[in-house]
JSON list of C-alpha atoms in Angstrom, two decimals:
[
{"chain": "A", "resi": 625, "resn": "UNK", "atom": "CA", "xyz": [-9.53, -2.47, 7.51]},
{"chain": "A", "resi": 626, "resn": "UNK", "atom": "CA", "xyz": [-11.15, -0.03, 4.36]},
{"chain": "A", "resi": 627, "resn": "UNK", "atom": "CA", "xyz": [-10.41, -1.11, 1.36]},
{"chain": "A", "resi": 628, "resn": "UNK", "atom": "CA", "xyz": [-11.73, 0.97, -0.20]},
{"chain": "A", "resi": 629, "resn": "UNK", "atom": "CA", "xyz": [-14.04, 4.21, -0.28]},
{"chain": "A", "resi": 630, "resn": "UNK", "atom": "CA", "xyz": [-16.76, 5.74, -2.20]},
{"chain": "A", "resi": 631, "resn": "UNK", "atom": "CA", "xyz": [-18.68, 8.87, -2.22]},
{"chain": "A", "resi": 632, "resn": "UNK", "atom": "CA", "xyz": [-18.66, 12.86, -2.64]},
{"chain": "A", "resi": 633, "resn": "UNK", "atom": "CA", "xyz": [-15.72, 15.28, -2.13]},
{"chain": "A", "resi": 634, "resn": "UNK", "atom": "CA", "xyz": [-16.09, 17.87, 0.26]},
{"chain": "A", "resi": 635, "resn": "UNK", "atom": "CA", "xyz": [-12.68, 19.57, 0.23]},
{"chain": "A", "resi": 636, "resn": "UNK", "atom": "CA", "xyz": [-9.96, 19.07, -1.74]},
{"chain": "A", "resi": 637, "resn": "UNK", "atom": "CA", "xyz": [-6.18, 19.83, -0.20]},
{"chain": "A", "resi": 638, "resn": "UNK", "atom": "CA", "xyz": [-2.92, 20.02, -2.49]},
{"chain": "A", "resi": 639, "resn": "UNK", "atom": "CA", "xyz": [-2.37, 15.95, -0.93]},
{"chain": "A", "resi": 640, "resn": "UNK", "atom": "CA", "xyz": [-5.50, 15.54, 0.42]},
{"chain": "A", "resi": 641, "resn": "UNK", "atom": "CA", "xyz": [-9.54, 15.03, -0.14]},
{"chain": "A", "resi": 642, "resn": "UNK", "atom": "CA", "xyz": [-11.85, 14.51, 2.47]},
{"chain": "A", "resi": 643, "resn": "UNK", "atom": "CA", "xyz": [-14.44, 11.92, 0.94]},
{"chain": "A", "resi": 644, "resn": "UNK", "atom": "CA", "xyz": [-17.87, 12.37, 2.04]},
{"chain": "A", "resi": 645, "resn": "UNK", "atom": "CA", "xyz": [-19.61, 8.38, 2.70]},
{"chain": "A", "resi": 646, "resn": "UNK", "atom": "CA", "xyz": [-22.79, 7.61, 4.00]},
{"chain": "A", "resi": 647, "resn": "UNK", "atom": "CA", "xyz": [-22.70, 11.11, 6.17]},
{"chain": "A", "resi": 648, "resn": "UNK", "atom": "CA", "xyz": [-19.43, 10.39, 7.50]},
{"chain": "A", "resi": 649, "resn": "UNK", "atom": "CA", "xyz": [-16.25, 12.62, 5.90]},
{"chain": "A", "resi": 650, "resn": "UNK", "atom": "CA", "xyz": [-13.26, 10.63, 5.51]},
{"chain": "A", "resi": 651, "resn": "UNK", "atom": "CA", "xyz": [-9.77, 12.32, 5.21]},
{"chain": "A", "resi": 652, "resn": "UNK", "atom": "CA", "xyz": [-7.83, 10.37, 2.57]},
{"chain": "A", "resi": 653, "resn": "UNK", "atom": "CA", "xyz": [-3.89, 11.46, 1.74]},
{"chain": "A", "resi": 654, "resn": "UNK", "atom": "CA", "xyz": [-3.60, 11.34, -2.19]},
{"chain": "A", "resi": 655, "resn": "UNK", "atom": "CA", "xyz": [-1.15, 11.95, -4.42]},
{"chain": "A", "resi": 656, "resn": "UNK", "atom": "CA", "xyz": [-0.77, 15.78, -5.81]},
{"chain": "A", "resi": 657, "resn": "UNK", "atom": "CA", "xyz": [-2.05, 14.37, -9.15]},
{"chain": "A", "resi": 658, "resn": "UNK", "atom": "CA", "xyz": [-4.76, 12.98, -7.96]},
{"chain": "A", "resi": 659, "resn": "UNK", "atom": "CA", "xyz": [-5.64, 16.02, -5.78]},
{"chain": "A", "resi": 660, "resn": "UNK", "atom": "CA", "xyz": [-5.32, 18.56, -8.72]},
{"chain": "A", "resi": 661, "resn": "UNK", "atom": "CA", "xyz": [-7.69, 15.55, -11.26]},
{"chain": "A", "resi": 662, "resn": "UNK", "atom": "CA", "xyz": [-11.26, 16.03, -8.60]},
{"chain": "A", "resi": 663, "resn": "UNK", "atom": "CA", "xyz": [-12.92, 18.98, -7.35]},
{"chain": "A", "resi": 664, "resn": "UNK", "atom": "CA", "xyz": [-15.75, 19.63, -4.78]},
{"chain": "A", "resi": 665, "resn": "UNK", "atom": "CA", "xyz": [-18.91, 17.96, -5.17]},
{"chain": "A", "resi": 666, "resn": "UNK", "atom": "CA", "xyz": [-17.54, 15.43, -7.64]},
{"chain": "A", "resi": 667, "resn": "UNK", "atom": "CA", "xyz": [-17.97, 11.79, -6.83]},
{"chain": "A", "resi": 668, "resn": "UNK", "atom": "CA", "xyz": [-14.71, 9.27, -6.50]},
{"chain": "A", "resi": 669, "resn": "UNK", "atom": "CA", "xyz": [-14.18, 5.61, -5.75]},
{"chain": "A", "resi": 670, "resn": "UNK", "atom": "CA", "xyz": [-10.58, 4.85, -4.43]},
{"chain": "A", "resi": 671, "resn": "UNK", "atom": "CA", "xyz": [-8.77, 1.82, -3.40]},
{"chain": "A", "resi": 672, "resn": "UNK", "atom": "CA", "xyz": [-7.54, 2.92, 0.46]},
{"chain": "A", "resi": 673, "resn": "UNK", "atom": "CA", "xyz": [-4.32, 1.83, 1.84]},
{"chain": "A", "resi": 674, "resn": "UNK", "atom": "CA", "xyz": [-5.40, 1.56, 5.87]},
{"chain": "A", "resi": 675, "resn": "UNK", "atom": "CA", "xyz": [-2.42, 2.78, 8.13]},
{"chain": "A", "resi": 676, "resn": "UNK", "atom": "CA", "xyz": [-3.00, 1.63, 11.58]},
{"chain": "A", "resi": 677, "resn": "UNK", "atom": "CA", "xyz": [-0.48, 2.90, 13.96]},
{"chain": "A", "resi": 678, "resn": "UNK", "atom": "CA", "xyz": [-0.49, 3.22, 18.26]},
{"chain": "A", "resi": 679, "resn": "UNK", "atom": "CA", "xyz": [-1.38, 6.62, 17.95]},
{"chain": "A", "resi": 680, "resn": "UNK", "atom": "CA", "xyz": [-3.09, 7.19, 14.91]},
{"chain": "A", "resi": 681, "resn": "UNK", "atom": "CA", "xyz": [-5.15, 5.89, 11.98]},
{"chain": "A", "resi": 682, "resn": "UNK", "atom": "CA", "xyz": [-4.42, 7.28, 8.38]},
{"chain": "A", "resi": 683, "resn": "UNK", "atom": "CA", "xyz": [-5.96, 6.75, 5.09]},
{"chain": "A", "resi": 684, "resn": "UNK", "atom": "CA", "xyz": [-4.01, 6.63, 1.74]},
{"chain": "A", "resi": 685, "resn": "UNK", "atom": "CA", "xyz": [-6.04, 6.76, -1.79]},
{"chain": "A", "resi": 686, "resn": "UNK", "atom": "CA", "xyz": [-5.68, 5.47, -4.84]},
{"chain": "A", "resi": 687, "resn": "UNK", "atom": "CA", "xyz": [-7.47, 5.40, -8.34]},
{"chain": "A", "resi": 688, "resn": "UNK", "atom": "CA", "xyz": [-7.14, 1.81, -9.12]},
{"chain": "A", "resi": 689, "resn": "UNK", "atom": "CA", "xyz": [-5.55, -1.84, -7.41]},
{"chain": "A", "resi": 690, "resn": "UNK", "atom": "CA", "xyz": [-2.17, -1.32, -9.29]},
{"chain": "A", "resi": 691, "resn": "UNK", "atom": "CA", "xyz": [-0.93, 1.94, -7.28]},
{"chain": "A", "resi": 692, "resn": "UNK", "atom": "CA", "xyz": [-2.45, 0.88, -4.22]},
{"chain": "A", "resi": 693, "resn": "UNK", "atom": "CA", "xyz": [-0.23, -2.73, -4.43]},
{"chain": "A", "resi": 694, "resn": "UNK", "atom": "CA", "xyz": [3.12, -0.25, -5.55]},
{"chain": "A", "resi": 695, "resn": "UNK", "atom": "CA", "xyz": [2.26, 1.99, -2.99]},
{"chain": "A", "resi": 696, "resn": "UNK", "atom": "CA", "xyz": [2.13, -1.36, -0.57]},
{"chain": "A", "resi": 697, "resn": "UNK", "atom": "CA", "xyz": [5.66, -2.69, -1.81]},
{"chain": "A", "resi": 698, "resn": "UNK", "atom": "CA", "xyz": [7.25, 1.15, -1.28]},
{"chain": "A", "resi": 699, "resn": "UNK", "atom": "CA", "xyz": [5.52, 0.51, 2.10]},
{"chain": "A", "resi": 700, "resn": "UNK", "atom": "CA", "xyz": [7.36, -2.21, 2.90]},
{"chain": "A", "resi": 701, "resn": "UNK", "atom": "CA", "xyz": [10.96, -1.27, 2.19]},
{"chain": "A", "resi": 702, "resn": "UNK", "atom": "CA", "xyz": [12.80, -0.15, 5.64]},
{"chain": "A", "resi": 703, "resn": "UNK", "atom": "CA", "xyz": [13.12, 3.26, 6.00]},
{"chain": "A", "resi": 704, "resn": "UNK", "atom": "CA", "xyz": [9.68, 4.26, 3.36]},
{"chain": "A", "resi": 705, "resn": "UNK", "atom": "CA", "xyz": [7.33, 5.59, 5.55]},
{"chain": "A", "resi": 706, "resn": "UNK", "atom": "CA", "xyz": [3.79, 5.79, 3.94]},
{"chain": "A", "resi": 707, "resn": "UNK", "atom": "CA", "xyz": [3.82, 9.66, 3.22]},
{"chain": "A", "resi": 708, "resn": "UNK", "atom": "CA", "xyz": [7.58, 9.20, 1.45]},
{"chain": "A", "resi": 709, "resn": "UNK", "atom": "CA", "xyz": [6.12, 6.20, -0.52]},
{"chain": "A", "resi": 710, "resn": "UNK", "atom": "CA", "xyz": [2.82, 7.93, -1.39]},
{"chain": "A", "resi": 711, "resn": "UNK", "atom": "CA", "xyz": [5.63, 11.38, -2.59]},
{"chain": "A", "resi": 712, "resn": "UNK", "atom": "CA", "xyz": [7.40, 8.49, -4.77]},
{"chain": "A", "resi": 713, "resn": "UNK", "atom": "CA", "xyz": [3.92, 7.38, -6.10]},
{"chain": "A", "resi": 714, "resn": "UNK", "atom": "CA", "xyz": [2.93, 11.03, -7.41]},
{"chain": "A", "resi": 715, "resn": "UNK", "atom": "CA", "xyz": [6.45, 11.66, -8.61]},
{"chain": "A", "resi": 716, "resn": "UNK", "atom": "CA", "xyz": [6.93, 8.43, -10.62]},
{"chain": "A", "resi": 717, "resn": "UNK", "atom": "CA", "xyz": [3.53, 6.65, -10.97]},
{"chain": "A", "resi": 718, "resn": "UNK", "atom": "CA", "xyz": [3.55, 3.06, -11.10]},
{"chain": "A", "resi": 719, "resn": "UNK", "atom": "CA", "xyz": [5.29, 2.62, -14.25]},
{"chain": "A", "resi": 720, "resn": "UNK", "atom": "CA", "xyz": [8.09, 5.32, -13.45]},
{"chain": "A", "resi": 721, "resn": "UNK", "atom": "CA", "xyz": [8.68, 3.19, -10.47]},
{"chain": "A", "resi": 722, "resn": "UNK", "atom": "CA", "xyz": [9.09, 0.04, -12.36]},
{"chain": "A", "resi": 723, "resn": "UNK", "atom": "CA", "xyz": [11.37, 1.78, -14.91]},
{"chain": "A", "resi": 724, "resn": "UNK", "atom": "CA", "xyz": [13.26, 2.60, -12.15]},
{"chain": "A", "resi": 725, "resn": "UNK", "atom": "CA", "xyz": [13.87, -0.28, -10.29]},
{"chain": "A", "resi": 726, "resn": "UNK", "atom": "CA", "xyz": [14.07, -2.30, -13.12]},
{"chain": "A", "resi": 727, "resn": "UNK", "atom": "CA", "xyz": [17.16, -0.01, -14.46]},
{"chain": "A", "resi": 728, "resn": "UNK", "atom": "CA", "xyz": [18.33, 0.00, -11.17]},
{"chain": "A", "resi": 729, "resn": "UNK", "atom": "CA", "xyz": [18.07, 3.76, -11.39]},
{"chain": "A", "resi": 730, "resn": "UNK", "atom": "CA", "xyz": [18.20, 5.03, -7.79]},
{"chain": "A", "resi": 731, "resn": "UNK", "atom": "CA", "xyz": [18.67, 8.67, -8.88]},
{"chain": "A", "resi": 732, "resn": "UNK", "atom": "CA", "xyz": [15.19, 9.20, -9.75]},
{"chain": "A", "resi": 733, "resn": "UNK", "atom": "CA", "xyz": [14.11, 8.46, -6.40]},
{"chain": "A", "resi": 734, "resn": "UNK", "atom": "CA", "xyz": [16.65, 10.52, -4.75]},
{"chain": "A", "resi": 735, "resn": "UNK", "atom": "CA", "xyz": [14.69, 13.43, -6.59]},
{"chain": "A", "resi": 736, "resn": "UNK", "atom": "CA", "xyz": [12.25, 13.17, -4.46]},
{"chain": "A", "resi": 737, "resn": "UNK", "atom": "CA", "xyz": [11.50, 14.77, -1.62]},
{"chain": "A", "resi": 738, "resn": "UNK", "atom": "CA", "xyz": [11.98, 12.46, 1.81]},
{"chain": "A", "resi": 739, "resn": "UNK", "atom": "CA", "xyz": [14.36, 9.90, 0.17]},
{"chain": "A", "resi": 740, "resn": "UNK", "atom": "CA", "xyz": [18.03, 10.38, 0.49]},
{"chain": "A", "resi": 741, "resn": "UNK", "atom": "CA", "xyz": [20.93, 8.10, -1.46]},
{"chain": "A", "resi": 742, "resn": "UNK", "atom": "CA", "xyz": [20.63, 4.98, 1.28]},
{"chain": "A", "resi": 743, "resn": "UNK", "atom": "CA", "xyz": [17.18, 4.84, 0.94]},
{"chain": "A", "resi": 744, "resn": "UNK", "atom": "CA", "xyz": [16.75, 5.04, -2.70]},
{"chain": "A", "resi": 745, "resn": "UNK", "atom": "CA", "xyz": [19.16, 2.12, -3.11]},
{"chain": "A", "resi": 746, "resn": "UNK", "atom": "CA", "xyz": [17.45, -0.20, -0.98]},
{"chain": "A", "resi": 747, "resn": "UNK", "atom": "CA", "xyz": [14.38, 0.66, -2.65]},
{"chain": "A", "resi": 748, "resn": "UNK", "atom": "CA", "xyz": [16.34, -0.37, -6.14]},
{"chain": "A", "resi": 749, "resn": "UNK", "atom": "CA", "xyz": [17.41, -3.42, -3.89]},
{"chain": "A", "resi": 750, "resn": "UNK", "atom": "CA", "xyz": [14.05, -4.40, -2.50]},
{"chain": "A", "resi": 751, "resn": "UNK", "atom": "CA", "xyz": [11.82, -3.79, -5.01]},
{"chain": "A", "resi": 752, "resn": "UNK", "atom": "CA", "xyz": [13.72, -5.74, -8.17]},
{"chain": "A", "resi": 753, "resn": "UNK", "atom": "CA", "xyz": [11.76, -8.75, -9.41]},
{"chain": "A", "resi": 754, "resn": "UNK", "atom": "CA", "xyz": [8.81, -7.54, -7.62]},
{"chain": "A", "resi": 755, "resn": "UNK", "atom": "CA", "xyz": [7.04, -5.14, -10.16]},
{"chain": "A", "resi": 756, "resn": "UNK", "atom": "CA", "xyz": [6.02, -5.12, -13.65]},
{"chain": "A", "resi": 757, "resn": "UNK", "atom": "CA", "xyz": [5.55, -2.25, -16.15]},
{"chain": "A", "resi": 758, "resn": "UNK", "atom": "CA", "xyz": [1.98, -2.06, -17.24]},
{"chain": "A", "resi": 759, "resn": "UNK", "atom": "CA", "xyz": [0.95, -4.96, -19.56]},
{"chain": "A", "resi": 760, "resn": "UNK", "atom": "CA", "xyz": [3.49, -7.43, -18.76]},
{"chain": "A", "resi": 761, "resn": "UNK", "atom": "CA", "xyz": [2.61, -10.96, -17.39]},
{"chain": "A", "resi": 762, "resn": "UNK", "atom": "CA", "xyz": [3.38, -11.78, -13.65]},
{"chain": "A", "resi": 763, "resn": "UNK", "atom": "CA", "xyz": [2.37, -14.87, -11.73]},
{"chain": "A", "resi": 764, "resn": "UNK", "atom": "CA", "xyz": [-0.73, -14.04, -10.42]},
{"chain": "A", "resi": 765, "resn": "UNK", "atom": "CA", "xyz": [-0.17, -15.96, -6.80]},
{"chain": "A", "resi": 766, "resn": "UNK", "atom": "CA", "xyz": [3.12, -14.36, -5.74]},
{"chain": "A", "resi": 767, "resn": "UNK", "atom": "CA", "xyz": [1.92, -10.77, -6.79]},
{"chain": "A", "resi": 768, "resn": "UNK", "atom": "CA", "xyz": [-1.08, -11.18, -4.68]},
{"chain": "A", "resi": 769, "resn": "UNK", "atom": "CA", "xyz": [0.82, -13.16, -1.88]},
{"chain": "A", "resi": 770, "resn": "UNK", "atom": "CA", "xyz": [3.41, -9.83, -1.83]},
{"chain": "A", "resi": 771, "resn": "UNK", "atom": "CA", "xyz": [0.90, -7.31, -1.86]},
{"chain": "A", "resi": 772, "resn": "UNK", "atom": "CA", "xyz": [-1.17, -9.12, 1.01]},
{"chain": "A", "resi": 773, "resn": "UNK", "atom": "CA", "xyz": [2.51, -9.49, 3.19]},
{"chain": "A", "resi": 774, "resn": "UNK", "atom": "CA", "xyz": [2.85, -5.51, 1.82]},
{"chain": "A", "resi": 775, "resn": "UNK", "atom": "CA", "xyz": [-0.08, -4.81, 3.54]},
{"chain": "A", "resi": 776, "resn": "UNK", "atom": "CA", "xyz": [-0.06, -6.56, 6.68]},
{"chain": "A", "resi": 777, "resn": "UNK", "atom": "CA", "xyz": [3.61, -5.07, 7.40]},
{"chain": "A", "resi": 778, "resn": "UNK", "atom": "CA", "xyz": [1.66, -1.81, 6.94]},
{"chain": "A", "resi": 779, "resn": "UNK", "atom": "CA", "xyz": [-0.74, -3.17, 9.52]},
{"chain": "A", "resi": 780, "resn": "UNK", "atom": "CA", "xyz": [2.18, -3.20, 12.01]},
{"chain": "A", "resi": 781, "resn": "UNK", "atom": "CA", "xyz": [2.78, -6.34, 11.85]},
{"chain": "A", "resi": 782, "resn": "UNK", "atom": "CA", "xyz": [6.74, -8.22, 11.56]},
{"chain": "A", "resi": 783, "resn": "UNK", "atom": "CA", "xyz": [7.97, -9.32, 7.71]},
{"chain": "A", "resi": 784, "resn": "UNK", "atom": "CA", "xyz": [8.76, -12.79, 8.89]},
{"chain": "A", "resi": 785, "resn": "UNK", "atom": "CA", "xyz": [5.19, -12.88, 10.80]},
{"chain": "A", "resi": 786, "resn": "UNK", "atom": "CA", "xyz": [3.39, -11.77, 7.83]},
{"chain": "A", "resi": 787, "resn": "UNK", "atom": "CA", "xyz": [5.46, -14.04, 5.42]},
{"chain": "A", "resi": 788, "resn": "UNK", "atom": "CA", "xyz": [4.72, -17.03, 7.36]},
{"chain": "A", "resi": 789, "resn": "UNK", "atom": "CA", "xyz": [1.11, -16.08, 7.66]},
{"chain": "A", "resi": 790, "resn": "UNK", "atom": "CA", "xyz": [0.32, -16.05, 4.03]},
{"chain": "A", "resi": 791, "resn": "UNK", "atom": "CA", "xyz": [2.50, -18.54, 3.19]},
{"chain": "A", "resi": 792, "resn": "UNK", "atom": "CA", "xyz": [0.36, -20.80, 5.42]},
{"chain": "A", "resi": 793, "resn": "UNK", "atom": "CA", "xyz": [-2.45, -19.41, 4.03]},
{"chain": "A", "resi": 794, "resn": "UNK", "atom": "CA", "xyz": [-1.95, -19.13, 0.45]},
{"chain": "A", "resi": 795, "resn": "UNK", "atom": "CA", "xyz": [-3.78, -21.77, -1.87]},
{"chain": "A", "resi": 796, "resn": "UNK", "atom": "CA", "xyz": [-4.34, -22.03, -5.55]},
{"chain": "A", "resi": 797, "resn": "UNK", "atom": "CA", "xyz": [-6.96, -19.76, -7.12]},
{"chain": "A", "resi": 798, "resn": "UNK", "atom": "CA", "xyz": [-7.11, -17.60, -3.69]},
{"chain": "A", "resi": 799, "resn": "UNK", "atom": "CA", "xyz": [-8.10, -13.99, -3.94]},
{"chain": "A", "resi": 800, "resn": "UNK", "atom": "CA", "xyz": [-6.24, -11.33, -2.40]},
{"chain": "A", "resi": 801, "resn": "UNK", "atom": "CA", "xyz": [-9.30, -10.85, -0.16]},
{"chain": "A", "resi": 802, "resn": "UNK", "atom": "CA", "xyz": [-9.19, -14.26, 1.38]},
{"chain": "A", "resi": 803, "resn": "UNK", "atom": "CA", "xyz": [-6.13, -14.61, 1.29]},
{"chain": "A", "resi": 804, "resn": "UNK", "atom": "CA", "xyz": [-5.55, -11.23, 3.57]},
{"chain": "A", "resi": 805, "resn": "UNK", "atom": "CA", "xyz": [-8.73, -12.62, 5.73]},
{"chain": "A", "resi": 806, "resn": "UNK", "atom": "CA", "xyz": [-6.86, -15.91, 6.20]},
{"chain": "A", "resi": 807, "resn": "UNK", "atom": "CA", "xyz": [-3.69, -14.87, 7.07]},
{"chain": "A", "resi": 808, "resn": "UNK", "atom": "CA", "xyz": [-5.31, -11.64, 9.95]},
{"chain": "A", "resi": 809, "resn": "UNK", "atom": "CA", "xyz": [-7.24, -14.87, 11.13]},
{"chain": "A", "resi": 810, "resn": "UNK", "atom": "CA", "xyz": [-3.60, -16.72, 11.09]},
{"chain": "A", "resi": 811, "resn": "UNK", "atom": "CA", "xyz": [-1.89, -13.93, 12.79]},
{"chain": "A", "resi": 812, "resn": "UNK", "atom": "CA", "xyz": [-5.05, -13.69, 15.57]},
{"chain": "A", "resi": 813, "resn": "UNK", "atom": "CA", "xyz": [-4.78, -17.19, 16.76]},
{"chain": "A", "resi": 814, "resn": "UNK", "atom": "CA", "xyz": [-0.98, -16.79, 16.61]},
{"chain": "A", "resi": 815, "resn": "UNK", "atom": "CA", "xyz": [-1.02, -14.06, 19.08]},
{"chain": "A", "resi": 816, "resn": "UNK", "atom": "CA", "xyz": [-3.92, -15.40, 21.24]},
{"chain": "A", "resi": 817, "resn": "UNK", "atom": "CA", "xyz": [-2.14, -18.38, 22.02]},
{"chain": "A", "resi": 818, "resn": "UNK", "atom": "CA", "xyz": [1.38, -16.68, 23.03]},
{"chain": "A", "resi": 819, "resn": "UNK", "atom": "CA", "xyz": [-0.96, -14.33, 25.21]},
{"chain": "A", "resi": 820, "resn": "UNK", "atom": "CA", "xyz": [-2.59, -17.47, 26.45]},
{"chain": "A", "resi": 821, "resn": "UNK", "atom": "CA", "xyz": [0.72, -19.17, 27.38]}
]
């Protein structure tokens, strides 16, 4: 999975960069924002969002860890596809979004583009309790245990599957890192033993 990516822009799209690393050009969807903030020739480091699907691979950028785990939880909400979450991410930012769900304000993601009334509720619905406006204290553990479960959904894989997974995993002091390793490793043996059956 990339985490992340480093290196020189090449071309620059209205909602996309391609990201030049170690000779290889990398086409990364970004938000408008971000798009219209680097130019050719400059040099970025983003945290990736890695979108594996049967027919295609996709890569999602972001300037730091706290839109990339927003992003992740947008991700996971049924119906939020990862270009409609990644719209809702340039249109609100990460603390719009938490101002939103936090009011319970489902009419400022109906203003954007992709999301219609049912989905913006159950973003309202799924979402509450699970972000923080910038500053504010969260428990550590369960933000990184959601973001991991965020991202392995994103990998394709069940809620309840990924749930279990990290919740098996999870241990005191755990990075998100391990903790992502751990439960892929989890989710590997899982499957290799119903194949094996």
């Amino acid at each position: 999975m990339i985490a992340s990516i480093s290196g020189k822009v090449t071309h620059v799209g209205l909602g996309d960069l391609i990201v030049e690393a170690n000779g290889v050009g990398y086409s990364v969807f970004v938000t408008t924002n971000l798009a219209l903030e680097v130019r050719v020739g400059s040099d970025v480091s983003l945290r990736t969002a890695h979108i594996v699907r049967e027919d295609s691979q996709s890569l999602y950028g972001f300037s730091n860890a706290e839109e990339l785990s927003a992003f992740n939880l947008l991700c996971s909400v049924s119906g939020v596809g990862p270009k409609s979450a990644l719209a809702v991410m340039g249109t609100l930012g990460v603390d719009g979004l938490a101002q939103a769900v936090a009011g319970a304000d489902d009419s400022m993601f109906r203003s954007v583009s992709g999301i219609g009334p049912k989905t913006a509720k159950l973003i309202v619905l799924s979402l509450t309790g699970k972000l923080s406006l910038s500053g504010s204290q969260s428990n550590p553990s369960s933000t990184s245990e959601t973001n991991v479960v965020a991202a392995l959904i994103g990998l394709g894989y069940s809620e309840r599957s990924a749930k279990k997974a990290v919740e098996d995993t999870s241990e005191p002091k755990m990075t998100e890192a391990d903790l992502l390793r751990g439960a892929l490793s989890q989710l590997a043996n899982a499957r290799r033993v119903a194949n094996d059956v």
